[in-house]
mmCIF file of C-alpha atoms in Angstrom:
data_model
loop_
_atom_site.group_PDB
_atom_site.id
_atom_site.type_symbol
_atom_site.label_atom_id
_atom_site.label_comp_id
_atom_site.label_asym_id
_atom_site.label_seq_id
_atom_site.Cartn_x
_atom_site.Cartn_y
_atom_site.Cartn_z
ATOM 1 C CA MET A 1 20.264 41.515 20.750
ATOM 2 C CA LEU A 2 19.250 44.254 23.212
ATOM 3 C CA LEU A 3 15.981 44.830 21.369
ATOM 4 C CA SER A 4 15.047 41.163 21.497
ATOM 5 C CA SER A 5 15.806 40.997 25.231
ATOM 6 C CA LEU A 6 13.778 44.129 25.878
ATOM 7 C CA SER A 7 10.925 42.762 23.768
ATOM 8 C CA ARG A 8 10.876 39.546 25.814
ATOM 9 C CA LEU A 9 10.836 41.548 29.036
ATOM 10 C CA GLU A 10 8.071 43.750 27.667
ATOM 11 C CA ALA A 11 5.974 40.667 26.842
ATOM 12 C CA ILE A 12 6.470 39.299 30.363
ATOM 13 C CA ILE A 13 5.487 42.627 31.913
ATOM 14 C CA ASP A 14 2.420 42.886 29.657
ATOM 15 C CA ALA A 15 1.320 39.365 30.629
ATOM 16 C CA GLU A 16 1.843 39.982 34.345
ATOM 17 C CA THR A 17 0.077 43.348 34.224
ATOM 18 C CA ALA A 18 -2.892 41.750 32.442
ATOM 19 C CA ALA A 19 -3.003 39.008 35.083
ATOM 20 C CA LEU A 20 -2.827 41.552 37.911
ATOM 21 C CA THR A 21 -5.572 43.618 36.308
ATOM 22 C CA ALA A 22 -7.734 40.474 36.106
ATOM 23 C CA HIS A 23 -6.830 39.578 39.729
ATOM 24 C CA ASP A 24 -5.334 36.298 38.505
ATOM 25 C CA LEU A 25 -2.280 35.570 40.633
ATOM 26 C CA GLN A 26 -1.889 31.869 39.865
ATOM 27 C CA ASP A 27 1.160 32.392 37.589
ATOM 28 C CA GLN A 28 2.967 34.864 39.840
ATOM 29 C CA ASP A 29 5.871 32.500 40.557
ATOM 30 C CA ASP A 30 6.399 32.004 36.826
ATOM 31 C CA PHE A 31 6.311 35.761 36.186
ATOM 32 C CA ASN A 32 8.881 36.324 38.943
ATOM 33 C CA ARG A 33 11.171 33.638 37.545
ATOM 34 C CA ARG A 34 10.912 34.987 33.996
ATOM 35 C CA LYS A 35 11.499 38.584 35.110
ATOM 36 C CA SER A 36 14.567 37.479 37.076
ATOM 37 C CA GLN A 37 15.937 35.712 34.020
ATOM 38 C CA SER A 38 15.360 38.849 31.939
ATOM 39 C CA LEU A 39 17.123 40.944 34.544
ATOM 40 C CA VAL A 40 20.185 38.680 34.427
ATOM 41 C CA GLU A 41 20.172 38.781 30.629
ATOM 42 C CA LEU A 42 19.861 42.577 30.530
ATOM 43 C CA ALA A 43 22.570 42.990 33.173
ATOM 44 C CA ARG A 44 24.957 40.972 31.022
ATOM 45 C CA LEU A 45 24.042 42.942 27.924
ATOM 46 C CA GLY A 46 24.315 46.209 29.826
ATOM 47 C CA ARG A 47 27.977 45.624 30.504
ATOM 48 C CA ALA A 48 28.645 45.317 26.785
ATOM 49 C CA VAL A 49 26.422 48.173 25.568
ATOM 50 C CA ASP A 50 27.496 51.790 25.424
ATOM 51 C CA ALA A 51 24.458 53.909 26.364
ATOM 52 C CA ALA A 52 25.691 56.708 24.102
ATOM 53 C CA GLN A 53 25.461 54.401 21.095
ATOM 54 C CA LEU A 54 21.888 53.177 21.580
ATOM 55 C CA SER A 55 19.736 53.351 18.472
ATOM 56 C CA ALA A 56 16.438 55.228 18.334
ATOM 57 C CA PRO A 57 14.403 51.965 18.373
ATOM 58 C CA GLU A 58 16.349 50.768 21.427
ATOM 59 C CA ILE A 59 15.733 54.033 23.262
ATOM 60 C CA ASP A 60 12.033 53.919 22.349
ATOM 61 C CA CYS A 61 11.802 50.341 23.608
ATOM 62 C CA LEU A 62 13.576 51.248 26.856
ATOM 63 C CA GLU A 63 11.153 54.120 27.448
ATOM 64 C CA ARG A 64 8.169 51.876 26.693
ATOM 65 C CA VAL A 65 9.455 49.196 29.088
ATOM 66 C CA ARG A 66 10.054 51.834 31.774
ATOM 67 C CA ALA A 67 6.452 53.088 31.500
ATOM 68 C CA LYS A 68 5.113 49.538 31.609
ATOM 69 C CA LEU A 69 7.268 48.741 34.632
ATOM 70 C CA ARG A 70 5.834 51.763 36.459
ATOM 71 C CA ARG A 71 2.258 50.549 35.851
ATOM 72 C CA ASN A 72 3.220 46.998 36.804
ATOM 73 C CA HIS A 73 4.849 48.286 39.998
ATOM 74 C CA GLU A 74 1.674 50.214 40.909
ATOM 75 C CA LEU A 75 -0.503 47.128 40.428
ATOM 76 C CA LEU A 76 1.872 44.931 42.421
ATOM 77 C CA GLY A 77 1.794 47.499 45.229
ATOM 78 C CA ILE A 78 -2.014 47.496 45.253
ATOM 79 C CA HIS A 79 -2.093 43.708 45.453
ATOM 80 C CA LEU A 80 0.539 43.604 48.200
ATOM 81 C CA ARG A 81 -1.357 46.169 50.287
ATOM 82 C CA ALA A 82 -4.582 44.211 49.816
ATOM 83 C CA MET A 83 -2.869 40.985 50.834
ATOM 84 C CA GLN A 84 -1.453 42.701 53.934
ATOM 85 C CA GLU A 85 -4.908 43.964 54.893
ATOM 86 C CA VAL A 86 -6.416 40.491 54.501
ATOM 87 C CA SER A 87 -3.547 39.030 56.517
ATOM 88 C CA ASP A 88 -4.115 41.591 59.286
ATOM 89 C CA ILE A 89 -7.836 40.794 59.394
ATOM 90 C CA VAL A 90 -7.231 37.051 59.555
ATOM 91 C CA SER A 91 -4.562 37.496 62.224
ATOM 92 C CA THR A 92 -6.899 39.638 64.337
ATOM 93 C CA MET A 93 -9.694 37.093 63.969
ATOM 94 C CA ILE A 94 -7.403 34.242 65.031
ATOM 95 C CA GLN A 95 -6.168 36.202 68.045
ATOM 96 C CA SER A 96 -9.743 37.022 69.027
ATOM 97 C CA ALA A 97 -10.843 33.411 68.683
ATOM 98 C CA GLU A 98 -7.917 32.177 70.790
ATOM 99 C CA SER A 99 -8.265 34.810 73.491
ATOM 100 C CA ASP A 100 -10.119 33.987 76.700
ATOM 101 C CA GLY A 101 -10.653 37.687 77.396
ATOM 102 C CA THR A 102 -8.281 37.771 80.376
ATOM 103 C CA TYR A 103 -6.327 40.723 79.041
ATOM 104 C CA SER A 104 -9.107 42.346 77.062
ATOM 105 C CA ALA A 105 -9.351 46.134 77.111
ATOM 106 C CA ALA A 106 -13.120 45.768 77.335
ATOM 107 C CA LEU A 107 -12.842 44.122 80.740
ATOM 108 C CA ARG A 108 -13.517 46.640 83.539
ATOM 109 C CA TYR A 109 -13.154 46.298 87.229
ATOM 110 C CA GLN A 110 -16.464 46.639 89.055
ATOM 111 C CA GLU A 111 -16.626 47.876 92.653
#
């Protein structure tokens, strides 16, 4: 049962990583929902599984999922930083467009 749960999670991570690599974020809500469901499922299984009794295929799958999660995490971080930069640019542009220049640093007193 653990292997099948890990395999489902691995498939979700692979699909999300491929979408992130292709800059296709349209299914991000679905990926988040599916990953959350997998997390709940693995948490339940984790309570019933003794880590000392994991089989070699289970350990291999866990290590593979861990590596894929690291890559997925890196890509998500890149996209979040890019989104923050775009948000900052848009915010600055809106503030500039709304400003009448009254408190602008470029304004200098002339004697």
